[in-house]
Amino acid sequence: MSEKIIALRDTLAEICAHVEAYIDFPEDEIEVKSDRILLENLENIRTELKALLKTYDEARFFREGLSIAIVGRPNVGKSSLLNALLKKKSCNSSEIPGTTRDIIEEYLNIRGLPIRIMDTAGIRNVEDIAEKEGVKRSVESIENADLIIAIFDRSEPHHTEDIDVIEKIKNKNIIVIFNKCDLSPVIDKQFILSRLIPYTTKFLDISALRGDGIEELKDMIFESCLRDWKEGREGIVISNLRHKLAIEKACESIERSIQALIENLPLEILALEIRDAMDRLGEIVGIVTTDDILNKIFSEFCIGK
Ligand code: GDP
């Protein structure tokens, strides 16, 4: 990131050097860049700064963490999966389907990504008030989750409750898990996948009990949330609020310098705004703008010779 900021600041210094040389040494007949080229350069810098700002929002997952909801009908292995991800000995899993319990929330870290993972109480039609509350909370946690892990039991035919689950998670960021792959396969996978394929292409067989497929699942979780920011980003991410604010200020100065150029305001104003943008970027990489521009003027133009 420093390299990028330094390069942008350097380009600004060059533009500023041209403008200030023209202001300070008009008698030397310096060939000043045309307004059109200046404008183009400034607009390019503005675009690059805006792209950097965007990464701050997208890097939210690294700062605030990612929330994942594990959903599935009772007894498919939600608690077992949570425990496998946490590498805990199973403590919540129960053989009685629908055992009433609250949403269990745990924190883990996958490849440096902080994750809040919720094992939901299950989604189904229930009469019991306490269970109803649990189901309501499950639905809410699905709404708020960044990623849904939908679990199905591979060792049994699908239940109508599995269809309820599918209905609730459509249009979400989903990973489909077929659990209990240590047992003989029974479920009609195609039946499940054909209903979810418009929304996801990520599915995996695992055994939460034995730990099969857990590492692949972790990779899948990481990729499904960070796929977007990887593309076309040169790997640069702004994650620090102070940096973000400095870039915002630099962007505002560039914006004003563009306006100054368009409105044919005195070149001094243009130079002032560019210097301000340079100072803001300098704050990020620890460079103080003082002699940089003068150095550039003297190195690039034959002034006073
Ligand atoms: P939940 O109700 O969805 O949270 O399901 P649980 O995690 O409580 O698991 C229900 C039952 O399935 C328990 O008896 C688990 O031991 C069992 N189970 C979970 N995962 C697996 C698995 O991968 N293979 C096998 N054979 N059994 C599993």
Tab-separated table of C-alpha atoms and ligand atoms in Angstrom, residues 73-81 92-95 101 119 179-183 206-210, ligand 1:
chain	number	residue	atom	x	y	z
A	73	ARG	CA	-33.183	-29.412	10.232
A	74	PRO	CA	-32.639	-31.042	13.637
A	75	ASN	CA	-30.130	-33.879	13.837
A	76	VAL	CA	-28.266	-33.221	10.578
A	77	GLY	CA	-25.124	-32.420	12.559
A	78	LYS	CA	-25.085	-28.631	13.054
A	79	SER	CA	-23.602	-28.764	16.556
A	80	SER	CA	-21.169	-31.451	15.459
A	81	LEU	CA	-20.001	-29.239	12.574
A	92	ASN	CA	-24.000	-29.796	22.386
A	93	SER	CA	-24.903	-32.547	19.985
A	94	SER	CA	-27.870	-34.607	20.930
A	95	GLU	CA	-29.576	-37.605	19.435
A	101	ARG	CA	-31.831	-24.623	22.826
A	119	ASP	CA	-25.482	-22.771	15.213
A	179	ASN	CA	-22.874	-34.374	6.310
A	180	LYS	CA	-22.251	-37.893	7.618
A	181	CYS	CA	-20.208	-38.988	4.598
A	182	ASP	CA	-18.772	-41.738	6.790
A	183	LEU	CA	-22.150	-43.493	6.379
A	206	ILE	CA	-18.111	-33.901	5.031
A	207	SER	CA	-18.157	-35.962	8.164
A	208	ALA	CA	-18.435	-33.611	11.115
A	209	LEU	CA	-17.900	-36.607	13.354
A	210	ARG	CA	-14.636	-37.776	11.790
B	1	GDP	P1	-27.987	-30.967	15.180
B	1	GDP	O1	-29.285	-31.258	15.826
B	1	GDP	O2	-28.167	-30.592	13.743
B	1	GDP	O3	-27.148	-29.976	15.921
B	1	GDP	O4	-27.160	-32.350	15.128
B	1	GDP	P2	-26.059	-32.904	16.112
B	1	GDP	O5	-24.742	-32.268	15.897
B	1	GDP	O6	-26.629	-32.860	17.506
B	1	GDP	O7	-25.925	-34.402	15.603
B	1	GDP	C1	-27.026	-35.276	15.621
B	1	GDP	C2	-26.492	-36.712	15.659
B	1	GDP	O8	-25.801	-36.993	14.454
B	1	GDP	C3	-25.525	-36.979	16.807
B	1	GDP	O9	-25.750	-38.257	17.296
B	1	GDP	C4	-24.173	-36.896	16.134
B	1	GDP	O10	-23.201	-37.675	16.784
B	1	GDP	C5	-24.489	-37.468	14.767
B	1	GDP	N1	-23.570	-36.970	13.735
B	1	GDP	C6	-23.223	-35.697	13.481
B	1	GDP	N2	-22.343	-35.644	12.472
B	1	GDP	C7	-22.109	-36.907	12.075
B	1	GDP	C8	-21.271	-37.507	11.078
B	1	GDP	O11	-20.540	-36.858	10.318
B	1	GDP	N3	-21.321	-38.871	10.960
B	1	GDP	C9	-22.097	-39.622	11.765
B	1	GDP	N4	-22.067	-40.943	11.577
B	1	GDP	N5	-22.885	-39.089	12.715
B	1	GDP	C10	-22.895	-37.759	12.890
